Amino acid sequence: MDSHCRVLIVEDNYLLLDMLSRVFDQGGLSVVAVSSGEAALTSIRETGPTIDWLFTDINLPGLVDGWSVADAFRTLHPRRPVVYASSGTYPRNRAVSDSLFVAKPFRMQPIAELARGIAAASGLRAAG
């Protein structure tokens, strides 16, 4: 794996998915963006070793929600960062350990700062 920080973004709102992808990309992060839990599980299976952290919506359409995506990610990477996002309530007993929660709606600047902080804490760097 190279030293660039790679994030998997899981968000069913296409406008928000595009905005998050652009913000992270402009910050020099490598982005894998998907719009469903099922697609996220496929990405984790196919490119999981190269994903450094996960940013997932909790409430996704279909059978696979953000909780399940985070569980699958943490099975592969027990100590890598997970950030949950939702406009609903946050039942902490469902979250993987040491995860973060971001309430929707959110502003992009703090999310970009969070992403840079995660990359720095992981000892990775933005592409550039």
Short mmCIF file of C-alpha atoms in Angstrom, two decimals:
data_model
loop_
_atom_site.label_atom_id
_atom_site.label_comp_id
_atom_site.label_asym_id
_atom_site.label_seq_id
_atom_site.Cartn_x
_atom_site.Cartn_y
_atom_site.Cartn_z
CA MET A 1 0.00 0.00 0.00
CA ASP A 2 1.28 3.48 -0.75
CA SER A 3 1.46 6.20 1.90
CA HIS A 4 -1.57 8.13 0.64
CA CYS A 5 -4.69 8.21 2.76
CA ARG A 6 -7.64 6.41 1.15
CA VAL A 7 -11.20 6.84 2.42
CA LEU A 8 -14.32 4.84 1.61
CA ILE A 9 -17.36 7.14 1.56
CA VAL A 10 -20.78 5.48 1.80
CA GLU A 11 -23.67 7.90 1.23
CA ASP A 12 -26.99 7.36 -0.55
CA ASN A 13 -27.64 11.08 -1.16
CA TYR A 14 -25.85 11.58 -4.48
CA LEU A 15 -25.39 15.33 -4.02
CA LEU A 16 -23.81 14.85 -0.60
CA LEU A 17 -21.70 11.93 -1.89
CA ASP A 18 -20.38 14.15 -4.67
CA MET A 19 -19.67 17.04 -2.27
CA LEU A 20 -17.83 14.81 0.21
CA SER A 21 -15.85 13.20 -2.60
CA ARG A 22 -14.81 16.60 -3.95
CA VAL A 23 -13.85 17.97 -0.53
CA PHE A 24 -11.74 14.92 0.31
CA ASP A 25 -10.23 14.81 -3.18
CA GLN A 26 -9.35 18.52 -3.05
CA GLY A 27 -7.72 17.82 0.31
CA GLY A 28 -5.44 15.33 -1.42
CA LEU A 29 -7.13 12.17 -0.18
CA SER A 30 -7.78 9.16 -2.36
CA VAL A 31 -11.55 8.53 -2.48
CA VAL A 32 -13.65 5.43 -3.06
CA ALA A 33 -17.28 6.58 -3.20
CA VAL A 34 -20.33 4.31 -3.16
CA SER A 35 -24.05 4.92 -2.66
CA SER A 36 -25.24 1.75 -0.92
CA GLY A 37 -24.28 -0.64 1.80
CA GLU A 38 -24.11 -3.49 -0.67
CA ALA A 39 -21.65 -1.56 -2.86
CA ALA A 40 -19.63 -0.71 0.25
CA LEU A 41 -19.30 -4.38 1.19
CA THR A 42 -18.14 -5.13 -2.35
CA SER A 43 -15.54 -2.35 -2.12
CA ILE A 44 -14.34 -3.64 1.24
CA ARG A 45 -13.98 -7.14 -0.20
CA GLU A 46 -12.19 -5.95 -3.35
CA THR A 47 -10.04 -3.07 -2.08
CA GLY A 48 -10.32 -3.40 1.70
CA PRO A 49 -6.59 -3.65 2.44
CA THR A 50 -6.02 -0.28 0.76
CA ILE A 51 -8.82 1.58 2.60
CA ASP A 52 -7.47 3.57 5.54
CA TRP A 53 -10.73 4.81 7.02
CA LEU A 54 -14.50 4.76 6.57
CA PHE A 55 -17.04 7.58 6.38
CA THR A 56 -20.53 6.08 6.31
CA ASP A 57 -24.10 7.21 6.52
CA ILE A 58 -25.99 5.08 9.05
CA ASN A 59 -29.34 4.95 7.26
CA LEU A 60 -28.75 3.41 3.86
CA PRO A 61 -31.38 1.94 1.53
CA GLY A 62 -31.49 -1.82 1.09
CA LEU A 63 -30.53 -4.59 3.44
CA VAL A 64 -27.09 -3.32 4.48
CA ASP A 65 -26.98 -0.25 6.73
CA GLY A 66 -24.01 1.80 7.89
CA TRP A 67 -23.69 -0.24 11.10
CA SER A 68 -23.14 -3.40 9.03
CA VAL A 69 -20.67 -1.64 6.75
CA ALA A 70 -18.65 -0.49 9.77
CA ASP A 71 -18.71 -3.99 11.27
CA ALA A 72 -17.35 -5.45 8.02
CA PHE A 73 -14.68 -2.75 7.77
CA ARG A 74 -13.59 -3.25 11.39
CA THR A 75 -13.44 -7.03 10.92
CA LEU A 76 -10.77 -6.38 8.30
CA HIS A 77 -9.18 -3.39 10.09
CA PRO A 78 -9.85 -3.49 13.86
CA ARG A 79 -8.08 -0.21 14.62
CA ARG A 80 -8.75 1.97 11.59
CA PRO A 81 -11.01 5.03 11.95
CA VAL A 82 -14.76 4.93 11.35
CA VAL A 83 -16.92 8.06 11.09
CA TYR A 84 -20.71 7.71 11.12
CA ALA A 85 -23.06 10.37 9.77
CA SER A 86 -26.80 10.64 10.26
CA SER A 87 -29.62 13.11 10.66
CA GLY A 88 -31.27 10.71 13.11
CA THR A 89 -30.37 9.70 16.61
CA TYR A 90 -27.10 7.98 17.36
CA PRO A 91 -27.49 4.81 19.40
CA ARG A 92 -23.94 4.39 20.70
CA ASN A 93 -24.49 0.74 21.55
CA ARG A 94 -24.59 -0.03 17.80
CA ALA A 95 -21.33 1.74 16.91
CA VAL A 96 -17.95 0.07 16.53
CA SER A 97 -15.50 1.05 19.27
CA ASP A 98 -13.56 4.30 19.05
CA SER A 99 -15.71 5.66 16.23
CA LEU A 100 -16.88 9.22 15.64
CA PHE A 101 -20.36 10.55 14.90
CA VAL A 102 -21.18 13.57 12.73
CA ALA A 103 -24.72 14.95 12.84
CA LYS A 104 -26.35 15.95 9.56
CA PRO A 105 -26.65 18.53 8.26
CA PHE A 106 -22.99 19.42 8.59
CA ARG A 107 -20.68 22.01 7.08
CA MET A 108 -17.94 20.82 4.73
CA GLN A 109 -15.05 22.77 6.27
CA PRO A 110 -15.13 20.88 9.59
CA ILE A 111 -15.45 17.59 7.68
CA ALA A 112 -12.37 18.48 5.59
CA GLU A 113 -10.47 19.29 8.81
CA LEU A 114 -11.60 16.00 10.34
CA ALA A 115 -10.32 14.12 7.27
CA ARG A 116 -6.94 15.84 7.44
CA GLY A 117 -6.73 15.06 11.15
CA ILE A 118 -7.50 11.38 10.58
CA ALA A 119 -4.84 11.17 7.87
CA ALA A 120 -2.29 12.86 10.10
CA ALA A 121 -3.10 10.68 13.12
CA SER A 122 -2.81 7.59 10.94
CA GLY A 123 0.67 8.59 9.82
CA LEU A 124 -0.55 8.90 6.23
CA ARG A 125 -0.43 11.85 3.95
CA ALA A 126 -2.60 13.51 1.41
CA ALA A 127 -1.69 12.85 -2.21
CA GLY A 128 0.07 15.67 -3.84
#
